[in-house]
Coordinates of C-alpha atoms (C1' of nucleotides) and ligand atoms in Angstrom, one line a residue:
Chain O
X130 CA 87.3 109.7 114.5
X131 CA 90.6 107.9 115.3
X132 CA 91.5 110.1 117.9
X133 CA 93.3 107.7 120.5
X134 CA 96.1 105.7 118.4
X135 CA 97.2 103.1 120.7
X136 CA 100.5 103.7 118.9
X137 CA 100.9 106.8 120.2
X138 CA 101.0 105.8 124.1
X139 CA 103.1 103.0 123.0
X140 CA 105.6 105.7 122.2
X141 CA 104.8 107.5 125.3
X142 CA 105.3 104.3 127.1
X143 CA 108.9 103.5 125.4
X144 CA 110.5 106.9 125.7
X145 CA 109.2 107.1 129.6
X146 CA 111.0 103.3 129.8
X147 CA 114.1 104.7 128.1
X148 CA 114.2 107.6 130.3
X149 CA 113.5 110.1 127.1
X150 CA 111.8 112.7 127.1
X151 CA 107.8 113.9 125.6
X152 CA 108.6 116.5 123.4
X153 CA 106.0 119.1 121.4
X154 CA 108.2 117.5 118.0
X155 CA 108.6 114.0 119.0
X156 CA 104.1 114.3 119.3
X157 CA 103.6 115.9 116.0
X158 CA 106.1 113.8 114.3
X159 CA 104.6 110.6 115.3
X160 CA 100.9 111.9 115.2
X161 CA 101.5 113.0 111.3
X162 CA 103.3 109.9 110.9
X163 CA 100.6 107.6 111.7
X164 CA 97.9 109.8 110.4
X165 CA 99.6 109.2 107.2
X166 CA 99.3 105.5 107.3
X167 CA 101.6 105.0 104.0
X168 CA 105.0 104.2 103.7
X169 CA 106.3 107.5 103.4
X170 CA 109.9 108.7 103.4
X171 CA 111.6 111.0 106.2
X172 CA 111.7 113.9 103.7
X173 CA 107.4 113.4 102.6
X174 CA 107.0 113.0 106.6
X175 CA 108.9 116.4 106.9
X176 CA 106.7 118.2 104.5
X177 CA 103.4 117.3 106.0
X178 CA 104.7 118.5 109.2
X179 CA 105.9 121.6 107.5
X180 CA 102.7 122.8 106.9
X181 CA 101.5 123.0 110.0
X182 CA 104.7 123.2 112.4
X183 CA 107.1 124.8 110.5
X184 CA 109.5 124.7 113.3
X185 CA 109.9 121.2 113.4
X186 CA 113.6 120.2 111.5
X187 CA 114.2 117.7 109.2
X188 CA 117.0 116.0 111.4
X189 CA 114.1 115.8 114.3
X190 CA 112.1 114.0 112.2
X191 CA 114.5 111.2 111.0
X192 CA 115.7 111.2 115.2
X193 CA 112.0 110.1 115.8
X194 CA 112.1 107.9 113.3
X195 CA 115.0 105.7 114.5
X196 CA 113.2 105.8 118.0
X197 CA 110.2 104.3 116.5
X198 CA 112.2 102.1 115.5
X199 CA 113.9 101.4 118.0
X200 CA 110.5 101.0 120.0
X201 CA 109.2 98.3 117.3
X202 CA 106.8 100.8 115.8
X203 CA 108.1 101.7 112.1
X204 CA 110.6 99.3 110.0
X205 CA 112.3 101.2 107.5
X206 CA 111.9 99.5 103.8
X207 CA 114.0 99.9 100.9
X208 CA 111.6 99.6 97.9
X209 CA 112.9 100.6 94.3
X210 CA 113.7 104.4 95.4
X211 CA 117.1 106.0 96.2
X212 CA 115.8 106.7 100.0
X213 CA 114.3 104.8 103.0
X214 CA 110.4 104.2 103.5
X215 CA 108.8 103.9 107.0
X216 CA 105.9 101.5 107.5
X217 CA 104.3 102.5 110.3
X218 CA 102.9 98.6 111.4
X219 CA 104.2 97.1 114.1
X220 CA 107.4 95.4 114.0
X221 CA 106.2 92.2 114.8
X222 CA 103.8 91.8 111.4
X223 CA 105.8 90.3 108.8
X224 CA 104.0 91.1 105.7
X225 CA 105.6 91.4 102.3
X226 CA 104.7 94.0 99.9
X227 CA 103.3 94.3 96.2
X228 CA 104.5 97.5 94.4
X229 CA 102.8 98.8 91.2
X230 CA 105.4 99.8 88.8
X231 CA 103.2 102.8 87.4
X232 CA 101.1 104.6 90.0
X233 CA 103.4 103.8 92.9
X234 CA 100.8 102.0 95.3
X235 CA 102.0 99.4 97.7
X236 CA 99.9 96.6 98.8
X237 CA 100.4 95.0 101.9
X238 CA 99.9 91.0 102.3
X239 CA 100.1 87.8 104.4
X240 CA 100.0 84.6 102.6
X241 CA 100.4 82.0 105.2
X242 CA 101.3 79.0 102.6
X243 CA 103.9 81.3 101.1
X244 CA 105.5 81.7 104.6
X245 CA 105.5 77.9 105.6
X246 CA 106.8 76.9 102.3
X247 CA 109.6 79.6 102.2
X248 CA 110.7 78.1 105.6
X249 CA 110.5 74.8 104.4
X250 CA 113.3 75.7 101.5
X251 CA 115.3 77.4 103.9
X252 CA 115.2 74.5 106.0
X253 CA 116.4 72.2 102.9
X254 CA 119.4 74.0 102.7
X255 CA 120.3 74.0 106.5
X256 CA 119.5 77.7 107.3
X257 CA 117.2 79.4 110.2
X258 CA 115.5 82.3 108.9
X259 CA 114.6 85.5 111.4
X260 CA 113.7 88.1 109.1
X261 CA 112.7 87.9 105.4
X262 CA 111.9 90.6 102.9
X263 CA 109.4 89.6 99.5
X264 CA 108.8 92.6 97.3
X265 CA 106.7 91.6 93.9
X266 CA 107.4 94.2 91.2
X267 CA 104.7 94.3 88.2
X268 CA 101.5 96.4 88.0
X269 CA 97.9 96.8 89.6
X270 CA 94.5 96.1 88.1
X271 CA 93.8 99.8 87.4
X272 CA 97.5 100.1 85.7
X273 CA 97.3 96.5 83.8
X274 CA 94.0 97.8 82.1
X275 CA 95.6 100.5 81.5
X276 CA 99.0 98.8 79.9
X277 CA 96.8 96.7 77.4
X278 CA 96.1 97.8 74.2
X279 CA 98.5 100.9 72.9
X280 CA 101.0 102.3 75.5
X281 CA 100.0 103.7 79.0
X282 CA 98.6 107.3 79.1
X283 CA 98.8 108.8 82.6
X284 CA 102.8 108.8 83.3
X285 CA 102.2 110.3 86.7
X286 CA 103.7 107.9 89.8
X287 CA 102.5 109.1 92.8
X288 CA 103.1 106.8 95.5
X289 CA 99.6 105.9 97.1
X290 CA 100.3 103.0 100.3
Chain K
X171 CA 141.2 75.5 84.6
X172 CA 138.2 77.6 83.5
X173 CA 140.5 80.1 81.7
X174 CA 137.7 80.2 79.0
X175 CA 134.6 82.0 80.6
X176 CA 131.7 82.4 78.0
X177 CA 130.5 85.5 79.9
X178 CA 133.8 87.6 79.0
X179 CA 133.1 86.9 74.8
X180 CA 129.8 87.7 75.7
X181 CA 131.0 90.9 77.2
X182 CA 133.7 91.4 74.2
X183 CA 130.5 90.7 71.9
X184 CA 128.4 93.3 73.9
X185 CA 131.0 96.2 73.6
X186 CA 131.1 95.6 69.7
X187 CA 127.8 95.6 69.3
X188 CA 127.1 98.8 71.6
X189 CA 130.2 100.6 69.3
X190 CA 132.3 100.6 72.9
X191 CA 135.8 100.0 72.6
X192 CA 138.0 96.9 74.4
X193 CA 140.3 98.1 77.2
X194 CA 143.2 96.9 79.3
X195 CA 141.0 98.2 82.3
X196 CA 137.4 96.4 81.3
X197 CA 139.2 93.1 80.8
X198 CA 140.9 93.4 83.8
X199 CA 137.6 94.3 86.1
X200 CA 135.1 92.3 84.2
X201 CA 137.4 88.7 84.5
X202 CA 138.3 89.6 88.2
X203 CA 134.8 89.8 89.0
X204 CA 134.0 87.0 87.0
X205 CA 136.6 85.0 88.5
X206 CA 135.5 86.2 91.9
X207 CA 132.0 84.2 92.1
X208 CA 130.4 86.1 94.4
X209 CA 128.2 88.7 95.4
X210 CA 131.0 91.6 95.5
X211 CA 130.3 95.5 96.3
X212 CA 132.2 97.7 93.8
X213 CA 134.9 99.0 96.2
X214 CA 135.9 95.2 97.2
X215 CA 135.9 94.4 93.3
X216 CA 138.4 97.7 93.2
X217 CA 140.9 96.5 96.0
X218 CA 141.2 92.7 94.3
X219 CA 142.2 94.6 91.2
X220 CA 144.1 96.8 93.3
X221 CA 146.6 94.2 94.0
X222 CA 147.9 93.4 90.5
X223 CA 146.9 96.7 88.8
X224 CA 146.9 99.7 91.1
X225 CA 146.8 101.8 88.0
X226 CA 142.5 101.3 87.3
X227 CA 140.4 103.4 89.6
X228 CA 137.6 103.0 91.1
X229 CA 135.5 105.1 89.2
X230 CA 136.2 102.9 86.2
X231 CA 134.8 99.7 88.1
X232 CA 132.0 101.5 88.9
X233 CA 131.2 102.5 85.2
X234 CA 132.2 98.9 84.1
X235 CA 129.7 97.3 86.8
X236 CA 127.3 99.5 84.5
X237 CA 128.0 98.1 81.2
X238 CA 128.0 94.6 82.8
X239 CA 124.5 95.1 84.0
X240 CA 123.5 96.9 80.7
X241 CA 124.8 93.4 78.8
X242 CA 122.7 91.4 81.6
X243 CA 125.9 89.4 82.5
X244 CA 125.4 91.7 86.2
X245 CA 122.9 92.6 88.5
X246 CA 123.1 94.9 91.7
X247 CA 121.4 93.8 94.5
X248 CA 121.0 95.8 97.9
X249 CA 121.3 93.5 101.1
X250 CA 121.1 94.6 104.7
X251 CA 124.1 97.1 103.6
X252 CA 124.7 100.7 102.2
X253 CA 126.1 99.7 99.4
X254 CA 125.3 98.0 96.0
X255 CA 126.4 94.7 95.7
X256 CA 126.9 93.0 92.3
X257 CA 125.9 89.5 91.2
X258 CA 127.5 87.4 88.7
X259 CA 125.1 85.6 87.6
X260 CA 123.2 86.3 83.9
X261 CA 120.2 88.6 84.5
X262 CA 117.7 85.7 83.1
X263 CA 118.2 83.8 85.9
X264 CA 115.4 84.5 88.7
X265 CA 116.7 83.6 91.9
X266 CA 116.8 84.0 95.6
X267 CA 118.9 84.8 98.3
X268 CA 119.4 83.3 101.7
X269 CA 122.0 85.7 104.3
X270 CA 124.0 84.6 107.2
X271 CA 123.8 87.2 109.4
X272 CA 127.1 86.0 111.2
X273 CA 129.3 84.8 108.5
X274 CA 128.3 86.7 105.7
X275 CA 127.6 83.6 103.9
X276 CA 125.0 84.3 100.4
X277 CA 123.2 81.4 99.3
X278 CA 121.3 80.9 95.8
X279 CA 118.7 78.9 95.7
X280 CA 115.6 78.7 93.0
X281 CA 112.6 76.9 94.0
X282 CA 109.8 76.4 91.2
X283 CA 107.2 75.7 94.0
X284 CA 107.5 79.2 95.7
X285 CA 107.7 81.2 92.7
X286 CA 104.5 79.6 91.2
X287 CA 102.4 80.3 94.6
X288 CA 104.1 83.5 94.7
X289 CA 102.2 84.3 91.2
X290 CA 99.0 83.1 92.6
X291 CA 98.9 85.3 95.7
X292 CA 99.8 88.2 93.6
X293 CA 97.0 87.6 91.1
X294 CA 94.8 86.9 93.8
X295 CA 95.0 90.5 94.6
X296 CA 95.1 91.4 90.9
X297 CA 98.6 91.9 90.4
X298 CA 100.7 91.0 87.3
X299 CA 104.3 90.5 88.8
X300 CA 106.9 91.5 86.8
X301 CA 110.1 91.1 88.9
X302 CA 110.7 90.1 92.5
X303 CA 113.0 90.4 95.1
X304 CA 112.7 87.8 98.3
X305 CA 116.0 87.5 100.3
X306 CA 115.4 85.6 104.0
X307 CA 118.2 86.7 106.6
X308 CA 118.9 84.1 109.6
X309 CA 121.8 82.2 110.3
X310 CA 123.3 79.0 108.0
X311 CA 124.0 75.6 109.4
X312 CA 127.6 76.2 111.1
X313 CA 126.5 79.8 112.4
X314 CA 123.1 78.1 114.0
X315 CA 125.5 75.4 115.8
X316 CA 127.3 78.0 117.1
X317 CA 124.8 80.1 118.6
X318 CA 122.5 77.3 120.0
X319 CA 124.3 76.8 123.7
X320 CA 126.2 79.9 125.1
X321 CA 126.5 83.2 123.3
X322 CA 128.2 82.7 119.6
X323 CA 132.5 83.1 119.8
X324 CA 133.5 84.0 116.6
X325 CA 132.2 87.4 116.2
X326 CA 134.1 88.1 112.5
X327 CA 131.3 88.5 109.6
X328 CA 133.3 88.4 106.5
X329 CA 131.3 87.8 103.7
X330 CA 131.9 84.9 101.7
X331 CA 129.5 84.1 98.5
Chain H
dT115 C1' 151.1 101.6 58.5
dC116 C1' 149.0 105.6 60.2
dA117 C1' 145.9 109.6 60.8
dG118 C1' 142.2 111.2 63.3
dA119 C1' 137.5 110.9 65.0
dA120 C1' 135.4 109.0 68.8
dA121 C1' 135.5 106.5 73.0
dT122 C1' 137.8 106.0 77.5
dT123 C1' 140.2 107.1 81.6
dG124 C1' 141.3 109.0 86.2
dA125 C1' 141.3 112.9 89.2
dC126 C1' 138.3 115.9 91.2
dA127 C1' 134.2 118.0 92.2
dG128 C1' 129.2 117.5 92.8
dT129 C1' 124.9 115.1 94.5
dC130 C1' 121.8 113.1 97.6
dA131 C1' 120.2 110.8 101.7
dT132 C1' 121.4 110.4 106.1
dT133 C1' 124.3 111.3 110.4
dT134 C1' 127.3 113.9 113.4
dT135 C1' 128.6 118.0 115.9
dC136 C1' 127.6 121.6 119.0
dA137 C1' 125.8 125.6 121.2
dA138 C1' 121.3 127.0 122.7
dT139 C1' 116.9 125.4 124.7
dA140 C1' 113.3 122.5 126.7
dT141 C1' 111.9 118.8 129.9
dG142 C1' 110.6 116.6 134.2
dG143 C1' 112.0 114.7 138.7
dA144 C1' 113.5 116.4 143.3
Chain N
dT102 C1' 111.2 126.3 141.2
dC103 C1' 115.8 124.3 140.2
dC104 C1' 118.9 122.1 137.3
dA105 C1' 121.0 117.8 135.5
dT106 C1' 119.9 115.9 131.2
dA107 C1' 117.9 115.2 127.1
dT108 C1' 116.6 117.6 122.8
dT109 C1' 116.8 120.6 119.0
dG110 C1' 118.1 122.9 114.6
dA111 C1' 121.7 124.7 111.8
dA112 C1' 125.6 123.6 109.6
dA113 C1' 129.2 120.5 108.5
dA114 C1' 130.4 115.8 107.7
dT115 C1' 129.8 111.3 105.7
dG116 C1' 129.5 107.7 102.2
dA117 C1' 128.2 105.8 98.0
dC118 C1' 127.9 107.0 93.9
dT119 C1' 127.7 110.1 89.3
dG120 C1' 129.1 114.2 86.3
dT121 C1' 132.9 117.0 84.2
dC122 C1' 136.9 117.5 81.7
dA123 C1' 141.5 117.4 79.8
dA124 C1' 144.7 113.9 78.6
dT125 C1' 145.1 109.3 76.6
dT126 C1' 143.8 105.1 74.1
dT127 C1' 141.4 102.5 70.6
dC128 C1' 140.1 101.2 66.1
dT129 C1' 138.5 102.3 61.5
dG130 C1' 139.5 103.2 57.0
dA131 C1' 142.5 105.5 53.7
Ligands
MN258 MN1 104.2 97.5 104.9
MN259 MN1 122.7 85.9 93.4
ZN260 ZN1 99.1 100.9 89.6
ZN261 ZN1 127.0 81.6 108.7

DNA sequence: TCAGAAATTGACAGTCATTTTCAATATGGA
DNA sequence: TCCATATTGAAAATGACTGTCAATTTCTGA
C-alpha cells in the first residue's frame, strides 16, 4: 500500500516555493499520474482521471504537467508517436529507453559503460554533453518469439511502460 | 564543382521506377536540398527555393521531402524542435548526432564501439534492436569557450549543419 | 508530332496536439 | 472572514503538417 508518494509532497513542496497554489485538480492529476507509473500521454492521463473526476479538463491536466516539469518530477519524451509522453522519474535519472516495436512496452535502463564511453566520443570531437537521449527500436522477448517462424499473430499495440 | 551529385540520378532513377513523373519543381527542391548539406526543416528548405523560384510552394517541398525519404536518399529527424528536420544523408547510414545548444551546430559522428555495446545491453535485457536513435545535446568546442568564464555574449542560435 | 491518360501542382481547408485567452471561481494569508 | 491572486474550463488560436480538388504538366505510344 503505496499510500505516501514522496513525489507527491515534493509537489506540495515546489508549488508552496513558487507561491502556487494546492488545488483539488492539481492532487488528482499528480496522484493518477504517478499511480500510473508508465509513460503515458496528457490525453491517456486525462482519461483515467475522467473516470473518476469528470470535472477535471484536459487543459488542467497538461498545466500540471508542465509544473511537474518544471519542479523536476516528469520529463516529457518523444518516442515514435505523434504526441508527448511523461515519465514520471525524476529529472535527475538519466536513463534511456528500449521500445518494442509490436506490443508498445518501454523498458527503462542504465548501462553505466554505455554512458562513459558515449562521453568519451563526445569528448573526441570537442563537445560537452548535458542531456542525451538513446531510444533502441526492435522488439521484446515475448514479441521476437512471436516474429519467428510465419508472421506475428496478435497485431494489438498497447503501450505497457 | 560537384555539379554531378549521384543522389539526384538516384532520385531521377527512383521516380522511374515508382511510375512518378520528372518535374521542374522536384529537381529544383531535391538539388537545393542536396546542395544545402545539412539537417534542414521543410519550411527553411522552402524559403532557399524561395529566392530563385518563388513559383513552388511549400506544400510541394513537403510532399517531395516524402518521396526523398520513400527513395532512402532522406530521413526526418525530430531534435529539441517542433518541427521535422530532414537529413541528407542515405538512409543505410546509421549515425548519431551531437547538438550545440547555442550555435545550432549538428555533428555526425559513427562510432563502431558504441553501437556494438549498445547491442549487448539491449540483448542483455532480451531485446533485438532494430533501429536507434541517440542524439547528446551540450555545447561544441567554441560555444564551451564561451561560456566557461562570465555568462556567454553571443546569444544568436542559428543552426548551422 | 500529338493526343490523352495519368501524375502533379498550388491554393485552401482540415487535422491533431498543444497553447492562449478570458470570464468565472477557488485558494490561502492577513 | 476578506480579498488579492492564482486557477480553471470552454472555446478559440496556433503550428506543423496532410487531404481535397480543379487546373496544369508530363510522357507514352499511335
Ligand atoms: Mn523513462
Ligand atoms: Mn545526420
Ligand atoms: Zn513486445
Ligand atoms: Zn556551438
Amino acid at each position: 500500500m503505496p499510500e505516501s508518494d514522496p513525489r507527491l509532497q515534493r509537489f506540495a513542496d515546489f508549488l508552496a516555493r513558487s507561491g502556487l497554489k494546492t488545488t483539488r485538480q492539481r492532487e488528482r492529476i499528480v496522484r493518477a499520474f504517478f499511480a500510473a507509473g508508465r509513460h503515458l500521454s496528457a490525453e491517456e492521463l486525462y482519461h483515467r482521471i475522467q473516470t473518476q473526476d469528470p470535472g477535471i479538463g484536459l487543459v488542467t491536466v497538461y498545466r500540471t504537467l508542465k509544473l511537474l516539469r518544471r519542479a523536476g518530477l516528469a520529463t516529457g519524451r518523444q518516442f515514435g508517436d505523434t504526441y508527448t509522453r511523461f515519465d514520471p522519474n525524476p529529472a535527475d535519472w538519466p536513463h534511456d529507453h528500449l521500445i518494442c516495436k509490436r506490443c508498445g512496452k518501454i523498458q527503462e535502463f542504465e548501462d553505466a559503460g554505455l554512458h562513459s564511453l558515449r562521453e568519451k566520443v563526445a569528448r573526441r570531437l570537442g563537445f560537452t554533453v548535458t542531456e542525451h537521449k538513446l531510444e533502441l527500436y526492435g522488439f521484446c522477448r515475448d514479441c521476437a518469439r512471436l516474429g519467428t517462424g510465419r508472421a506475428a499473430r496478435g497485431r494489438s499495440a498497447a503501450r505497457t511502460a
